[in-house]
Tab-separated table of C-alpha atoms and ligand atoms in Angstrom:
chain	number	residue	atom	x	y	z
A	1	MET	CA	132.518	101.949	70.530
A	2	LYS	CA	129.612	103.236	72.504
A	3	ASN	CA	131.969	105.000	74.819
A	4	ASP	CA	133.860	106.554	71.808
A	5	GLN	CA	130.486	107.700	70.499
A	6	PHE	CA	129.495	109.064	73.840
A	7	LEU	CA	132.837	110.872	74.299
A	8	GLN	CA	132.702	112.143	70.769
A	9	SER	CA	129.174	113.359	71.125
A	10	GLY	CA	130.095	114.747	74.528
A	11	SER	CA	132.941	116.672	72.927
A	12	LEU	CA	130.545	117.833	70.208
A	13	SER	CA	128.175	119.072	72.952
A	14	GLU	CA	131.053	120.929	74.623
A	15	SER	CA	131.942	122.630	71.303
A	16	ARG	CA	128.371	123.441	70.719
A	17	ARG	CA	128.015	124.984	74.191
A	18	GLN	CA	131.146	127.113	73.630
A	19	PHE	CA	129.824	128.188	70.219
A	20	LEU	CA	126.462	129.141	71.673
A	21	GLU	CA	128.114	131.034	74.506
A	22	LYS	CA	130.131	133.090	72.115
A	23	ALA	CA	127.281	133.566	69.733
A	24	GLY	CA	125.167	134.777	72.657
A	25	LEU	CA	127.845	137.323	73.668
A	26	ALA	CA	127.959	138.451	70.054
A	27	THR	CA	124.265	138.791	70.033
A	28	ILE	CA	124.312	140.808	73.243
A	29	ILE	CA	127.043	143.148	71.866
A	30	GLY	CA	125.108	143.415	68.590
A	31	THR	CA	121.958	144.341	70.434
A	32	PHE	CA	123.387	146.796	72.903
A	33	GLY	CA	126.541	147.897	71.045
A	34	ILE	CA	130.052	148.360	72.312
A	35	SER	CA	129.261	151.709	73.814
A	36	PHE	CA	126.929	150.045	76.325
A	37	PHE	CA	129.923	148.017	77.631
A	38	THR	CA	132.425	150.854	77.475
A	39	SER	CA	129.998	153.185	79.299
A	40	CYS	CA	129.473	150.585	82.009
A	41	VAL	CA	133.210	150.180	82.376
A	42	SER	CA	133.985	153.901	82.417
A	43	SER	CA	131.282	154.603	85.059
A	44	GLU	CA	133.141	152.255	87.441
A	45	GLU	CA	136.382	154.163	87.056
A	46	PRO	CA	137.150	156.429	90.017
A	47	ASP	CA	136.637	160.127	89.522
A	48	ASP	CA	139.742	162.317	89.710
A	49	THR	CA	138.665	164.540	92.526
A	50	THR	CA	142.142	165.695	93.563
A	51	THR	CA	142.506	168.224	90.744
A	52	PRO	CA	139.892	171.108	90.697
A	53	PRO	CA	138.293	171.730	87.367
A	54	THR	CA	139.765	174.530	85.388
A	55	THR	CA	137.624	176.577	83.004
A	56	THR	CA	139.293	178.995	80.674
A	57	ALA	CA	136.844	181.345	79.091
A	58	PRO	CA	137.839	183.020	75.891
A	59	ASN	CA	137.485	186.367	77.480
A	60	GLY	CA	140.537	186.216	79.822
A	61	ILE	CA	138.845	184.662	82.782
A	62	THR	CA	140.195	181.421	84.247
A	63	ILE	CA	138.375	179.472	87.032
A	64	SER	CA	140.294	176.817	88.950
A	65	GLY	CA	138.547	175.550	92.063
A	66	ASN	CA	138.004	178.547	94.320
A	67	THR	CA	140.382	180.710	92.481
A	68	VAL	CA	139.291	183.071	89.670
A	69	GLN	CA	141.820	185.001	87.567
A	70	VAL	CA	140.895	187.889	85.388
A	71	ASN	CA	143.212	189.277	82.694
A	72	LEU	CA	142.593	192.976	83.083
A	73	THR	CA	144.053	193.741	79.648
A	74	ILE	CA	141.406	191.620	78.047
A	75	GLN	CA	138.618	192.431	80.530
A	76	ASN	CA	139.026	196.150	80.117
A	77	LYS	CA	135.581	196.839	81.594
A	78	LEU	CA	137.358	196.671	84.954
A	79	ALA	CA	140.075	199.141	83.963
A	80	ALA	CA	138.312	202.325	85.077
A	81	SER	CA	136.920	203.042	88.520
A	82	GLY	CA	133.229	202.105	88.515
A	83	GLY	CA	133.769	199.305	86.071
A	84	TRP	CA	132.326	196.005	87.058
A	85	LEU	CA	131.823	192.437	85.969
A	86	LEU	CA	129.415	189.591	86.762
A	87	ILE	CA	131.303	186.404	86.199
A	88	THR	CA	128.279	183.962	86.011
A	89	SER	CA	130.454	180.841	85.731
A	90	ALA	CA	132.098	181.651	89.033
A	91	LYS	CA	129.061	183.248	90.594
A	92	THR	CA	131.164	186.322	91.370
A	93	LEU	CA	130.716	190.063	91.203
A	94	VAL	CA	133.882	192.257	90.778
A	95	ALA	CA	134.185	195.995	90.767
A	96	ASN	CA	136.954	198.530	90.410
A	97	LEU	CA	136.673	201.145	93.207
A	98	ASN	CA	139.260	203.837	92.528
A	99	GLY	CA	141.793	201.303	91.365
A	100	ALA	CA	141.112	198.732	94.148
A	101	TYR	CA	139.133	195.588	93.347
A	102	VAL	CA	136.273	194.162	95.366
A	103	ALA	CA	134.783	190.775	94.720
A	104	LEU	CA	131.623	189.274	96.203
A	105	THR	CA	129.368	186.347	95.681
A	106	SER	CA	126.756	186.900	93.078
A	107	VAL	CA	124.372	184.520	94.932
A	108	CYS	CA	121.863	186.815	96.445
A	109	THR	CA	121.023	186.056	100.092
A	110	HIS	CA	117.351	186.701	99.439
A	111	SER	CA	116.290	183.867	97.039
A	112	GLN	CA	119.679	182.902	95.541
A	113	CYS	CA	119.356	184.668	92.237
A	114	SER	CA	122.924	184.820	90.847
A	115	ASP	CA	122.810	186.252	87.469
A	116	SER	CA	120.658	189.378	87.507
A	117	TRP	CA	122.744	192.290	88.864
A	118	SER	CA	123.402	195.961	88.139
A	119	PHE	CA	126.078	198.247	89.633
A	120	THR	CA	125.636	201.949	90.032
A	121	ASN	CA	126.903	204.474	92.645
A	122	ASN	CA	129.048	201.786	94.332
A	123	GLN	CA	126.057	199.617	94.977
A	124	PHE	CA	125.074	196.228	93.563
A	125	THR	CA	121.425	195.658	92.929
A	126	CYS	CA	119.979	192.143	92.611
A	127	THR	CA	117.346	192.864	89.972
A	128	CYS	CA	115.391	189.713	90.882
A	129	HIS	CA	113.604	191.627	93.687
A	130	ASN	CA	115.730	194.782	93.935
A	131	SER	CA	117.775	194.078	97.030
A	132	ILE	CA	120.703	196.498	97.197
A	133	PHE	CA	124.147	195.773	98.634
A	134	ASP	CA	127.199	198.024	99.233
A	135	THR	CA	130.639	196.997	98.028
A	136	ALA	CA	131.351	195.413	101.420
A	137	GLY	CA	128.320	193.099	100.875
A	138	LYS	CA	126.163	194.827	103.439
A	139	VAL	CA	122.386	195.067	102.791
A	140	VAL	CA	121.425	198.600	101.895
A	141	GLN	CA	117.833	197.736	100.941
A	142	GLY	CA	115.855	194.440	101.385
A	143	PRO	CA	114.168	192.198	100.885
A	144	ALA	CA	117.462	190.433	101.435
A	145	GLY	CA	118.269	190.344	105.160
A	146	GLN	CA	121.800	188.890	105.037
A	147	PRO	CA	125.028	190.371	103.527
A	148	LEU	CA	126.835	188.928	100.562
A	149	ASP	CA	130.079	186.995	101.101
A	150	VAL	CA	133.089	189.041	100.252
A	151	TYR	CA	136.216	187.465	98.609
A	152	SER	CA	139.846	188.517	98.798
A	153	THR	CA	141.450	189.964	95.760
A	154	SER	CA	145.008	190.688	94.683
A	155	VAL	CA	146.602	192.089	91.496
A	156	SER	CA	149.889	191.025	89.999
A	157	GLY	CA	150.810	192.661	86.704
A	158	SER	CA	147.694	192.579	84.606
A	159	THR	CA	146.123	189.653	86.436
A	160	LEU	CA	143.458	190.036	89.073
A	161	THR	CA	143.116	187.069	91.403
A	162	ILE	CA	140.018	186.438	93.393
A	163	ASN	CA	140.127	183.788	96.234
A	164	LYS	CA	136.684	182.540	97.044
B	1	FES	S1	116.964	187.020	95.005
B	1	FES	FE1	118.009	188.888	95.097
B	1	FES	S2	116.489	190.253	95.802
B	1	FES	FE2	115.467	188.399	95.723
């Protein structure tokens, strides 16, 4: 009889322990929420680094890794010679020079300003401190002392492709 009581009370203790474990888990989930657990799980998942991110801007510019494509029909600022664009999301300058396209980095070699440029008389001016570069990236006027990187370009139909 004592053994039966002991076994029974032992079995009740086991049930109580299981109940308390489940209740404790429920309390933790209630306290931190499901998002806490899902965010922990998702942060442990491996990143997909094999596919470059692709950004499609609504203005006809697509960026995929080191390739930038510009739809020249939509981006008609590049249609005429002297037309130019600063593509901030790709940190790229593009200009039409008598029907040929040049592309350069928009990261100035002086102090790395990348979004303050003007283009006149076939020269890019970084308006942060007024360094001037020609369309080959060469420094025309400092304070910048190093040239801008130049990217290759090609046109197929109405698509300009820039390879950085
Ligand atoms: S960052 Fe371009 S001139 Fe200074």
